[in-house]
Amino acid sequence: MVSKEDRKSRKFGVLVLSKIADRAKTLLDEAVTLVVTRIGAEASPSRAEVAAARCVVLACLPALVLVPLTLSFFQGVAVALPLGVAIVAGLFLIAVVAALWLARLSSRQPAIRHSLDTSASIDLSLFPGMVFTLDAQARVETVGGRDARDFLPFLRNPLGRPFIDQVHVTDRIAFVRAFDALRQGEDIGRVKLRLARPTNAHSEGSNGENLHGEITSDEAADGTLMAVGLDMAVRRDERGGIAGIFVQMLDCREQQQMAQRLVKLDADLQTANEAKSRFLAAVSHELRTPLNAILGFSDILMGDYFGRMEDERHREYVRLIRQSGGHLLSVVNTMLDMCRIEAGRYELLVEPFSLSQAIHDCENMLALQAQEKGVKLTSRIGRDVSELTADPRAVRQILINLVGNAIKFTEPGGVVTVDAARFGKDLVISVSDTGIGIAQDRILLLGQPFVQVDSDYNRKFDGVGLGLSLVKGLVALHGGTFLLTSREGEGTVVSITLPIDGSGIARVQSTGESRQIEFPPRLPVSERQPGRERLDGSKSEILGSDRAGLAQSSRQHQMDEVCFEEGAGQTHEQQGSGQPGQRMGQQKDVNDDAKAKIA
């Protein structure tokens, strides 16, 4: 009878032997993996290879004892032992290599058979274009496809031939790159290239037959090119290698022709746009001369240089002529400025100036207009706002357009506020109103020349829709940003951000953007919209009547000198007209930019 101690000893011995066997198995697997990777395998050893290596090891273990023992009968132990071990080690290495090769070969056969079966089961004629399969060396194996006949004139008998031979020589690098990406692990690939018609009469082989045994014609021998697109999908074996590549080739000539037509159409549009700009500039210049005469003579009549007009109706007619002429001149000025910006010929005269003074000047010019409309005009300027390096005339044009539009689209009793504050190296100017607002689906329409939100013939607000385009162009020339937020029925807030030191102008000029600004300009959107409560030391000023000093302006009406403010403030207090601000207020219509409430 076996005692408990003997059973425990046996169990312990079995446990020790099993652990030794597991450890030996682990070491064997690691050794096999190391050997396989050292001999250049593409992946880790398969189960079949590991099993074959284990069998070789098990077979060599008895030989490691028997061979030296057998040799000891013929040689001394000192010679037989190392010689036997060396013989067994050599045979072991040879057996391992042979076993791995056989295991790898046997594992490939099912994959190859599966690949062939899969390829044979696919009906290539169902696919549009031309469909073919490639092997790992990019040689064509099978060809089919619903439109294969359309591609045959551009191919030399492709079966068994590398596909790169069919590609136009200048596009072969693109094909090599796409194919190399598949080798590196990509599963799909796309490439566009060209096929060239063979220059010989029979393009499908020396016997003049194509893939279907049909005689080819000489019409394929004209050397023309065919633009095609290749969609490639990889089929991989269990090791991750390329078992085959499924390729669909589609004719891209129509797409290429469409792209060429689009390029030509774009060039035609550019030409038409330039012609439009030249036309507007020419018309504006032609209108300026008679307008100068009209304004000059109306000024003379209003000034009573040749005697006082007794009939009050005459004075009213002259006032209307002066008012309408001033409005038309301001529109002409805006058109010319817009054409200059678009053509890259708007020259900025950059200098430091007081922004607060520019805002006050704008308020004075538009104060009468606000009073007549019943709108309260206020400004709030931060204490840290001092000088701005920019073009003073351009900044005043921006302010007049923004404020003028805010007044125009604000109902009586509303409020228009101009805010200015400094944020780091930038100066933010915001013009807000409590007007009619803009519908969200109409905001994207703003900024295009001659476009207003309300463009019907029976629209309520006048104007030609040029002010917003001009504002955006001027902001773009200064390297600034533009932001508009609006809610229909509640009001609109327009914010522009300009670099205080004028660095934005230098940046735009260095990139060449200053030479030509696209209309509508595509401006970067400011990410900041400072609230009114953030303005440091803001104060409100309710502007009353206009100031006499700003009411007087030059009587010169040359185009190069007239800007919005100049065209708006031409009154003659010194001549006793008695209506200093009235003429000035009416000419704000230069802004007449679409309700487009500056966006």
Coordinates of C-alpha atoms in Angstrom, one line a residue:
M1 CA 0.0 0.0 0.0
V2 CA 1.2 3.5 -0.9
S3 CA 1.5 5.8 2.0
K4 CA 0.3 9.4 2.1
E5 CA 3.9 10.6 2.1
D6 CA 4.7 8.7 -1.2
R7 CA 1.6 10.1 -2.9
K8 CA 2.5 13.6 -1.8
S9 CA 6.1 13.1 -3.1
R10 CA 4.7 11.8 -6.5
K11 CA 2.4 14.8 -6.8
F12 CA 5.2 17.2 -6.0
G13 CA 7.5 15.5 -8.5
V14 CA 4.8 15.7 -11.2
L15 CA 4.2 19.4 -10.4
V16 CA 7.9 20.1 -10.6
L17 CA 8.2 18.3 -14.0
S18 CA 5.2 20.1 -15.4
K19 CA 6.6 23.5 -14.4
I20 CA 9.9 22.5 -16.0
A21 CA 8.1 21.4 -19.1
D22 CA 6.1 24.7 -19.3
R23 CA 9.3 26.7 -18.8
A24 CA 11.0 24.7 -21.5
K25 CA 8.0 25.2 -23.8
T26 CA 8.2 29.0 -23.2
L27 CA 11.9 29.1 -23.9
L28 CA 11.4 27.0 -27.0
D29 CA 8.7 29.3 -28.3
E30 CA 10.9 32.4 -27.7
A31 CA 13.8 30.7 -29.4
V32 CA 11.6 29.8 -32.4
T33 CA 10.3 33.4 -32.6
L34 CA 13.9 34.8 -32.4
V35 CA 15.1 32.4 -35.1
V36 CA 12.2 33.2 -37.4
T37 CA 12.5 36.9 -37.1
R38 CA 16.3 36.7 -37.6
I39 CA 15.9 34.9 -40.9
G40 CA 13.8 37.7 -42.3
A41 CA 10.2 36.7 -41.8
E42 CA 7.5 39.4 -42.2
A43 CA 5.4 38.4 -39.2
S44 CA 5.5 36.3 -36.0
P45 CA 5.7 32.5 -36.4
S46 CA 2.4 30.7 -36.9
R47 CA 1.1 27.9 -34.7
A48 CA 2.2 25.3 -37.3
E49 CA 5.8 26.6 -37.3
V50 CA 5.9 26.5 -33.5
A51 CA 4.5 22.9 -33.5
A52 CA 7.0 21.8 -36.1
A53 CA 9.9 23.3 -34.0
R54 CA 8.6 21.5 -30.9
C55 CA 8.6 18.2 -32.7
V56 CA 12.2 18.7 -33.9
V57 CA 13.3 19.4 -30.3
L58 CA 11.5 16.3 -28.9
A59 CA 13.2 14.2 -31.6
C60 CA 16.6 15.7 -30.8
L61 CA 16.5 15.2 -27.1
P62 CA 17.0 11.4 -27.2
A63 CA 19.6 11.9 -30.0
L64 CA 21.5 14.2 -27.7
V65 CA 22.1 11.1 -25.4
L66 CA 22.2 8.3 -27.9
V67 CA 24.6 9.8 -30.4
P68 CA 27.4 10.5 -27.9
L69 CA 26.8 7.1 -26.3
T70 CA 27.1 5.3 -29.6
L71 CA 30.3 7.2 -30.6
S72 CA 31.9 6.3 -27.2
F73 CA 32.1 2.7 -28.4
F74 CA 34.4 3.7 -31.2
Q75 CA 36.2 6.7 -29.7
G76 CA 37.2 7.8 -26.3
V77 CA 34.7 9.7 -24.1
A78 CA 36.7 12.9 -24.4
V79 CA 36.2 12.8 -28.2
A80 CA 32.8 11.1 -28.4
L81 CA 30.9 13.5 -26.1
P82 CA 31.7 16.9 -27.9
L83 CA 31.6 15.3 -31.3
G84 CA 28.2 13.8 -30.6
V85 CA 26.8 17.0 -29.2
A86 CA 28.1 18.9 -32.3
I87 CA 26.5 16.4 -34.7
V88 CA 23.2 16.6 -32.9
A89 CA 23.3 20.4 -32.8
G90 CA 23.9 20.6 -36.5
L91 CA 21.2 18.2 -37.4
F92 CA 18.9 20.1 -35.0
L93 CA 19.4 23.4 -36.9
I94 CA 18.9 21.8 -40.2
A95 CA 15.8 20.1 -39.0
V96 CA 14.4 23.3 -37.6
V97 CA 14.9 25.2 -40.8
A98 CA 13.4 22.4 -42.9
A99 CA 10.4 22.1 -40.5
L100 CA 9.7 25.9 -40.6
W101 CA 9.9 26.0 -44.4
L102 CA 7.5 23.0 -44.7
A103 CA 5.1 24.5 -42.2
R104 CA 5.2 27.9 -44.0
L105 CA 4.6 26.3 -47.3
S106 CA 1.7 24.2 -46.1
S107 CA 0.1 27.3 -44.5
R108 CA 0.3 29.3 -47.7
Q109 CA -1.5 26.7 -49.9
P110 CA -4.9 27.2 -48.3
A111 CA -4.6 31.0 -48.5
I112 CA -3.6 30.8 -52.2
R113 CA -6.5 28.4 -52.9
H114 CA -8.9 30.6 -51.0
S115 CA -7.6 33.7 -52.9
L116 CA -8.1 31.9 -56.2
D117 CA -11.5 30.7 -55.3
T118 CA -12.6 34.2 -54.1
S119 CA -11.3 35.8 -57.3
A120 CA -13.0 33.2 -59.5
S121 CA -16.3 33.7 -57.7
I122 CA -16.4 37.4 -58.4
D123 CA -18.2 38.4 -61.6
L124 CA -16.1 41.3 -62.7
S125 CA -18.5 42.3 -65.5
L126 CA -20.9 43.7 -62.9
F127 CA -18.6 46.5 -62.0
P128 CA -18.5 49.8 -64.0
G129 CA -15.3 50.8 -65.7
M130 CA -12.5 48.3 -66.0
V131 CA -11.7 45.9 -63.1
F132 CA -8.6 43.9 -62.7
T133 CA -6.5 42.2 -60.0
L134 CA -2.8 42.7 -59.3
D135 CA -0.4 40.5 -57.5
A136 CA 2.1 41.6 -54.9
Q137 CA 4.5 42.8 -57.7
A138 CA 1.7 44.8 -59.4
R139 CA 1.4 42.4 -62.3
V140 CA -2.1 42.0 -63.8
E141 CA -3.7 38.7 -63.1
T142 CA -7.3 39.0 -64.2
V143 CA -9.2 41.6 -66.3
G144 CA -12.9 42.4 -66.6
G145 CA -15.4 45.1 -66.0
R146 CA -18.6 46.4 -67.7
D147 CA -16.7 49.0 -69.7
A148 CA -13.5 47.2 -70.3
R149 CA -13.7 47.6 -74.0
D150 CA -13.4 51.4 -73.7
F151 CA -10.0 51.0 -72.0
L152 CA -8.5 48.3 -74.3
P153 CA -7.3 50.8 -77.0
F154 CA -5.1 52.4 -74.3
L155 CA -3.6 49.1 -73.0
R156 CA -1.0 46.7 -74.3
N157 CA -2.0 43.1 -73.6
P158 CA -2.1 43.6 -69.8
L159 CA -2.3 40.0 -68.6
G160 CA 0.9 39.0 -66.8
R161 CA 2.5 42.4 -67.4
P162 CA 3.3 45.0 -64.7
F163 CA 0.5 47.6 -64.8
I164 CA 3.0 50.4 -64.5
D165 CA 4.0 49.7 -68.2
Q166 CA 0.5 50.9 -69.2
V167 CA 0.9 54.2 -67.3
H168 CA 2.1 57.4 -69.0
V169 CA 5.7 58.0 -68.1
T170 CA 5.1 61.3 -66.3
D171 CA 2.5 59.6 -64.0
R172 CA 4.4 56.5 -63.0
I173 CA 5.8 58.1 -59.9
A174 CA 2.3 58.7 -58.6
F175 CA 1.3 55.1 -59.2
V176 CA 4.5 53.8 -57.5
R177 CA 3.8 56.0 -54.4
A178 CA 0.2 54.7 -54.2
F179 CA 1.3 51.1 -54.5
D180 CA 4.1 51.5 -52.0
A181 CA 1.5 52.9 -49.5
L182 CA -0.4 49.6 -49.9
R183 CA 2.8 47.7 -49.2
Q184 CA 3.3 49.7 -46.1
G185 CA 0.0 48.7 -44.6
E186 CA -2.7 50.9 -46.2
D187 CA -5.9 49.0 -47.1
I188 CA -7.1 51.2 -49.8
G189 CA -5.5 53.6 -52.3
R190 CA -6.6 56.2 -54.8
V191 CA -4.6 57.7 -57.6
K192 CA -5.3 59.6 -60.8
L193 CA -3.1 59.1 -63.8
R194 CA -3.1 58.9 -67.6
L195 CA -2.9 56.1 -70.1
A196 CA -1.4 56.7 -73.5
R197 CA -2.6 55.1 -76.6
P198 CA 0.1 52.8 -78.0
T199 CA 1.9 54.3 -81.0
N200 CA 1.9 51.0 -82.9
A201 CA -1.0 49.9 -85.0
H202 CA -1.8 46.8 -83.0
S203 CA -1.8 47.8 -79.4
E204 CA -2.8 44.5 -77.8
G205 CA 0.1 42.3 -78.8
S206 CA 2.2 41.2 -81.7
N207 CA -0.6 39.2 -83.2
G208 CA -2.9 42.3 -83.3
E209 CA -5.6 40.7 -81.0
N210 CA -7.0 42.1 -77.8
L211 CA -8.0 40.2 -74.7
H212 CA -11.1 38.8 -76.3
G213 CA -9.4 37.6 -79.4
E214 CA -10.7 40.6 -81.5
I215 CA -8.5 42.3 -84.0
T216 CA -7.7 45.8 -82.9
S217 CA -7.9 48.8 -85.3
D218 CA -5.4 51.5 -86.1
E219 CA -7.5 54.2 -84.5
A220 CA -5.8 53.4 -81.2
A221 CA -2.4 54.5 -82.6
D222 CA -2.9 58.3 -82.4
G223 CA -0.9 58.8 -79.2
T224 CA -3.7 60.5 -77.3
L225 CA -4.1 60.3 -73.5
M226 CA -6.9 59.0 -71.3
A227 CA -7.3 60.4 -67.8
V228 CA -8.4 57.6 -65.4
G229 CA -8.8 57.1 -61.7
L230 CA -7.8 54.0 -59.8
D231 CA -9.5 52.7 -56.7
M232 CA -7.4 50.0 -55.1
A233 CA -8.3 47.6 -52.3
V234 CA -5.9 45.1 -50.8
R235 CA -6.6 41.5 -49.9
R236 CA -4.1 40.3 -47.3
D237 CA -3.1 36.8 -46.1
E238 CA -2.9 35.6 -42.6
R239 CA 0.6 37.1 -42.2
G240 CA -0.5 40.5 -43.3
G241 CA 1.2 40.3 -46.7
I242 CA -0.4 41.2 -50.0
A243 CA -2.4 38.3 -51.4
G244 CA -3.9 40.4 -54.2
I245 CA -5.1 43.9 -55.1
F246 CA -8.5 44.6 -56.5
V247 CA -8.5 47.6 -58.8
Q248 CA -11.3 49.5 -60.4
M249 CA -10.4 51.9 -63.2
L250 CA -12.8 54.6 -64.2
D251 CA -12.7 57.1 -67.0
C252 CA -12.1 60.6 -65.7
R253 CA -11.9 62.5 -69.0
E254 CA -15.3 64.0 -68.5
Q255 CA -14.4 65.2 -65.0
Q256 CA -11.1 66.6 -66.3
Q257 CA -13.0 68.5 -69.1
M258 CA -15.4 69.9 -66.5
A259 CA -12.5 71.0 -64.3
Q260 CA -11.0 72.8 -67.3
R261 CA -14.3 74.4 -68.1
L262 CA -14.6 75.6 -64.5
V263 CA -11.1 77.1 -64.8
K264 CA -12.0 78.9 -68.0
L265 CA -15.3 80.0 -66.5
D266 CA -13.5 81.4 -63.5
A267 CA -11.1 83.3 -65.8
D268 CA -14.1 84.7 -67.7
L269 CA -15.7 85.8 -64.5
Q270 CA -12.5 87.5 -63.4
T271 CA -12.4 89.3 -66.7
A272 CA -16.0 90.3 -66.5
N273 CA -15.5 91.6 -62.9
E274 CA -12.5 93.7 -64.0
A275 CA -14.6 95.1 -66.9
K276 CA -17.4 95.9 -64.4
S277 CA -14.9 97.7 -62.2
R278 CA -13.5 99.7 -65.1
F279 CA -17.0 100.6 -66.2
L280 CA -18.0 101.8 -62.7
A281 CA -14.8 103.8 -62.4
A282 CA -15.3 105.4 -65.9
V283 CA -19.0 106.2 -65.2
S284 CA -18.1 107.6 -61.8
H285 CA -15.5 109.9 -63.3
E286 CA -17.8 111.0 -66.0
L287 CA -20.5 111.8 -63.5
R288 CA -18.2 113.8 -61.3
T289 CA -17.6 116.6 -63.7
P290 CA -21.2 117.7 -64.2
L291 CA -21.9 117.1 -60.5
N292 CA -19.2 119.5 -59.6
A293 CA -20.8 122.1 -61.8
I294 CA -24.2 121.4 -60.3
L295 CA -23.0 121.7 -56.8
G296 CA -20.9 124.7 -57.5
F297 CA -23.7 126.7 -59.1
S298 CA -26.2 125.6 -56.5
D299 CA -23.8 126.9 -53.8
I300 CA -23.6 130.2 -55.6
L301 CA -27.4 130.5 -55.8
M302 CA -27.7 129.5 -52.2
G303 CA -25.1 132.1 -51.2
D304 CA -27.0 134.9 -52.9
Y305 CA -23.9 136.1 -54.7
F306 CA -26.0 137.7 -57.5
G307 CA -28.8 138.9 -55.4
R308 CA -31.3 137.4 -53.0
M309 CA -34.0 135.1 -54.4
E310 CA -37.3 136.6 -53.5
D311 CA -39.5 133.6 -54.1
E312 CA -39.1 131.0 -51.3
R313 CA -39.9 128.3 -53.7
H314 CA -36.8 129.1 -55.7
R315 CA -34.7 128.7 -52.6
E316 CA -36.4 125.4 -51.8
Y317 CA -35.7 124.1 -55.3
V318 CA -32.0 125.1 -55.1
R319 CA -31.8 123.4 -51.7
L320 CA -33.2 120.2 -53.2
I321 CA -30.8 120.4 -56.1
R322 CA -27.9 120.9 -53.7
Q323 CA -29.0 118.1 -51.5
S324 CA -29.6 115.6 -54.4
G325 CA -26.3 116.5 -56.0
G326 CA -24.5 116.0 -52.8
H327 CA -26.1 112.6 -52.3
L328 CA -25.2 111.6 -55.8
L329 CA -21.6 112.8 -55.4
S330 CA -21.2 110.8 -52.2
V331 CA -22.4 107.7 -54.1
V332 CA -19.9 108.4 -56.9
N333 CA -17.2 108.8 -54.3
T334 CA -18.1 105.5 -52.7
M335 CA -18.1 103.7 -56.1
L336 CA -14.7 105.1 -56.9
D337 CA -13.2 104.1 -53.6
M338 CA -14.6 100.6 -53.9
C339 CA -13.1 100.2 -57.4
R340 CA -9.8 101.4 -56.1
I341 CA -9.8 98.9 -53.3
E342 CA -10.8 96.1 -55.6
A343 CA -8.1 97.0 -58.1
G344 CA -5.5 97.3 -55.3
R345 CA -5.0 101.0 -56.0
Y346 CA -6.3 102.5 -52.8
E347 CA -3.4 104.2 -51.1
L348 CA -3.5 104.4 -47.3
L349 CA -2.0 107.6 -45.8
V350 CA -1.0 106.2 -42.4
E351 CA -0.4 108.5 -39.5
P352 CA -1.2 108.6 -35.8
F353 CA -4.3 110.5 -35.0
S354 CA -6.9 110.9 -32.1
L355 CA -9.6 108.3 -32.4
S356 CA -11.8 110.1 -29.9
Q357 CA -11.7 113.2 -32.0
A358 CA -12.6 111.2 -35.1
I359 CA -15.6 109.8 -33.3
H360 CA -16.7 113.2 -32.1
D361 CA -16.4 114.6 -35.6
C362 CA -18.6 111.7 -36.9
E363 CA -21.1 112.5 -34.2
N364 CA -21.2 116.2 -35.1
M365 CA -21.7 115.4 -38.8
L366 CA -24.6 113.0 -38.2
A367 CA -26.1 114.8 -35.2
L368 CA -28.7 116.6 -37.2
Q369 CA -29.7 113.5 -39.1
A370 CA -30.2 111.7 -35.7
Q371 CA -32.3 114.6 -34.4
E372 CA -34.5 114.7 -37.5
K373 CA -35.0 110.9 -37.1
G374 CA -35.7 111.1 -33.4
V375 CA -32.8 108.9 -32.5
K376 CA -30.4 109.5 -29.6
L377 CA -26.8 109.4 -30.6
T378 CA -24.2 108.7 -27.9
S379 CA -20.6 107.7 -27.6
R380 CA -18.6 105.9 -24.9
I381 CA -14.8 106.0 -25.2
G382 CA -12.5 104.3 -22.8
R383 CA -9.9 106.3 -20.8
D384 CA -7.1 104.3 -22.3
V385 CA -8.1 105.0 -25.9
S386 CA -5.6 107.6 -27.3
E387 CA -4.0 107.6 -30.7
L388 CA -4.6 105.1 -33.5
T389 CA -2.0 104.6 -36.3
A390 CA -4.1 104.2 -39.5
D391 CA -5.5 106.2 -42.4
P392 CA -7.6 109.0 -40.7
R393 CA -9.8 109.4 -43.8
A394 CA -10.5 105.7 -44.1
V395 CA -11.4 105.4 -40.4
R396 CA -13.7 108.3 -40.7
Q397 CA -15.4 106.7 -43.7
I398 CA -15.8 103.5 -41.7
L399 CA -17.4 105.4 -38.8
I400 CA -19.7 107.5 -40.9
N401 CA -20.9 104.4 -42.8
L402 CA -21.5 102.4 -39.6
V403 CA -23.2 105.2 -37.7
G404 CA -25.2 106.5 -40.7
N405 CA -26.6 103.0 -41.3
A406 CA -27.4 102.6 -37.6
I407 CA -29.4 105.8 -37.6
K408 CA -31.1 105.0 -40.9
F409 CA -32.4 101.6 -39.7
T410 CA -33.4 102.7 -36.1
E411 CA -36.9 103.8 -35.5
P412 CA -37.7 107.1 -33.7
G413 CA -37.0 106.8 -30.0
G414 CA -34.2 104.4 -30.5
V415 CA -30.5 104.7 -29.4
V416 CA -27.3 104.5 -31.5
T417 CA -24.1 104.1 -29.4
V418 CA -20.5 104.2 -30.5
D419 CA -18.1 102.4 -28.1
A420 CA -14.3 102.4 -28.3
A421 CA -12.0 100.4 -26.0
R422 CA -8.5 99.1 -26.0
F423 CA -7.8 95.3 -25.6
G424 CA -4.1 94.6 -25.6
K425 CA -2.6 95.8 -28.8
D426 CA -5.9 96.1 -30.5
L427 CA -8.6 98.8 -30.6
V428 CA -12.2 97.7 -30.8
I429 CA -14.8 100.0 -32.1
S430 CA -18.5 98.9 -31.8
V431 CA -21.5 100.6 -33.2
S432 CA -24.8 99.3 -31.7
D433 CA -28.4 100.3 -32.3
T434 CA -31.9 99.4 -31.1
G435 CA -33.1 99.3 -34.7
I436 CA -35.1 96.8 -36.8
G437 CA -32.3 94.2 -36.8
I438 CA -31.5 91.7 -39.5
A439 CA -32.9 88.2 -40.0
Q440 CA -30.4 85.5 -39.6
D441 CA -31.0 84.1 -43.1
R442 CA -30.3 87.5 -44.6
I443 CA -27.0 88.3 -42.9
L444 CA -24.9 86.2 -45.3
L445 CA -26.2 88.4 -48.2
L446 CA -24.7 91.5 -46.7
G447 CA -21.3 92.9 -47.9
Q448 CA -21.9 92.4 -51.6
P449 CA -21.9 95.6 -53.6
F450 CA -25.3 97.0 -54.5
V451 CA -27.0 94.4 -52.2
Q452 CA -29.4 95.4 -49.5
V453 CA -31.4 93.2 -47.1
D454 CA -34.5 95.0 -48.4
S455 CA -34.0 95.1 -52.1
D456 CA -37.6 95.4 -53.3
Y457 CA -38.8 98.3 -55.4
N458 CA -41.1 99.4 -52.6
R459 CA -38.4 99.2 -49.9
K460 CA -38.8 101.6 -47.0
F461 CA -35.1 102.7 -46.7
D462 CA -33.2 104.3 -49.5
G463 CA -29.6 103.7 -50.5
V464 CA -27.6 101.7 -53.1
G465 CA -25.9 99.2 -50.9
L466 CA -22.3 100.3 -51.3
G467 CA -21.3 101.3 -47.7
L468 CA -20.9 97.9 -46.3
S469 CA -18.6 96.7 -49.1
L470 CA -16.5 99.8 -48.6
V471 CA -16.3 99.3 -44.9
K472 CA -15.2 95.7 -45.2
G473 CA -12.6 96.7 -47.8
L474 CA -11.1 99.4 -45.7
V475 CA -11.0 97.2 -42.6
A476 CA -9.3 94.5 -44.7
L477 CA -6.6 97.0 -45.9
H478 CA -5.8 97.8 -42.3
G479 CA -5.5 94.1 -41.4
G480 CA -8.5 94.3 -39.1
T481 CA -11.3 92.0 -38.2
F482 CA -15.1 92.5 -38.6
L483 CA -18.0 91.0 -36.6
L484 CA -21.7 91.6 -36.9
T485 CA -24.4 90.3 -34.6
S486 CA -28.0 91.1 -35.0
R487 CA -31.5 89.9 -33.9
E488 CA -34.5 90.9 -35.9
G489 CA -36.7 93.4 -34.1
E490 CA -34.1 94.1 -31.4
G491 CA -31.1 95.7 -33.0
T492 CA -27.6 95.2 -34.4
V493 CA -24.0 95.4 -33.1
V494 CA -21.1 95.9 -35.5
S495 CA -17.6 95.6 -34.1
I496 CA -14.3 96.2 -35.9
T497 CA -10.9 95.5 -34.5
L498 CA -7.8 97.4 -35.7
P499 CA -4.2 97.1 -34.5
I500 CA -3.3 100.2 -32.6
D501 CA 0.2 100.5 -34.0
G502 CA -0.7 99.9 -37.6
S503 CA 1.0 96.5 -37.7
G504 CA -1.9 95.0 -39.6
I505 CA -1.3 97.3 -42.5
A506 CA 2.3 96.1 -42.8
R507 CA 1.2 92.5 -42.5
V508 CA -1.3 92.9 -45.3
Q509 CA 1.3 94.6 -47.5
S510 CA 3.9 92.0 -46.9
T511 CA 1.6 89.2 -48.0
G512 CA 0.6 91.2 -51.1
E513 CA -3.1 91.4 -50.0
S514 CA -3.1 95.1 -50.1
R515 CA -2.8 95.2 -53.9
Q516 CA -6.2 93.6 -54.4
I517 CA -9.1 93.1 -52.0
E518 CA -11.9 90.6 -53.0
F519 CA -15.5 91.9 -52.9
P520 CA -17.1 91.0 -50.8
P521 CA -13.9 90.9 -48.7
R522 CA -13.4 87.6 -46.7
L523 CA -12.4 89.0 -43.4
P524 CA -11.3 87.0 -40.3
V525 CA -14.1 87.1 -37.8
S526 CA -13.2 88.7 -34.5
E527 CA -13.6 86.4 -31.6
R528 CA -14.2 89.2 -29.2
Q529 CA -17.3 91.3 -28.8
P530 CA -16.7 93.5 -25.8
G531 CA -19.7 94.3 -23.8
R532 CA -20.5 97.8 -23.0
E533 CA -20.0 97.3 -19.4
R534 CA -16.3 96.5 -20.0
L535 CA -15.5 100.0 -21.3
D536 CA -13.3 101.7 -18.8
G537 CA -14.5 105.1 -17.8
S538 CA -17.2 105.3 -20.4
K539 CA -19.5 108.3 -20.5
S540 CA -22.5 109.3 -22.6
E541 CA -22.9 112.4 -24.5
I542 CA -26.3 113.3 -25.9
L543 CA -25.4 115.4 -28.9
G544 CA -27.5 118.4 -29.6
S545 CA -27.3 120.6 -32.6
D546 CA -24.4 120.4 -35.0
R547 CA -21.4 122.6 -34.4
A548 CA -20.7 125.5 -36.7
G549 CA -17.1 124.8 -37.1
L550 CA -17.7 121.4 -38.7
A551 CA -20.5 122.7 -40.7
Q552 CA -18.1 124.7 -42.9
S553 CA -16.2 122.7 -45.5
S554 CA -14.3 123.2 -48.7
R555 CA -16.2 124.1 -51.8
Q556 CA -13.9 122.0 -53.8
H557 CA -15.5 118.9 -55.2
Q558 CA -12.6 117.1 -56.8
M559 CA -13.0 113.4 -56.5
D560 CA -9.6 112.9 -54.9
E561 CA -10.4 115.2 -52.1
V562 CA -14.1 114.5 -51.4
C563 CA -14.8 111.9 -48.8
F564 CA -18.0 111.2 -46.9
E565 CA -17.6 113.9 -44.4
E566 CA -16.5 116.5 -46.9
G567 CA -19.4 115.8 -49.2
A568 CA -21.8 115.9 -46.2
G569 CA -20.9 119.2 -44.6
Q570 CA -20.8 121.8 -47.3
T571 CA -22.9 124.6 -45.9
H572 CA -22.3 128.3 -46.1
E573 CA -22.9 129.9 -42.7
Q574 CA -20.7 132.7 -43.5
Q575 CA -23.0 133.5 -46.4
G576 CA -26.0 133.6 -44.1
S577 CA -27.8 130.5 -45.4
G578 CA -29.2 130.0 -41.9
Q579 CA -29.2 126.2 -42.4
P580 CA -25.7 125.0 -41.5
G581 CA -26.4 121.5 -40.5
Q582 CA -29.2 120.6 -42.8
R583 CA -27.1 120.1 -45.9
M584 CA -24.4 118.3 -43.9
G585 CA -26.9 115.8 -42.4
Q586 CA -28.4 114.8 -45.8
Q587 CA -25.1 113.7 -47.3
K588 CA -24.6 110.8 -44.9
D589 CA -26.4 108.8 -47.5
V590 CA -23.0 107.9 -48.8
N591 CA -23.3 105.2 -46.4
D592 CA -26.4 104.0 -48.0
D593 CA -25.3 100.6 -47.7
A594 CA -27.8 97.9 -47.5
K595 CA -29.8 97.8 -44.4
A596 CA -27.0 95.6 -44.6
K597 CA -26.5 97.0 -41.4
I598 CA -22.9 96.6 -41.7
A599 CA -22.1 93.0 -41.6

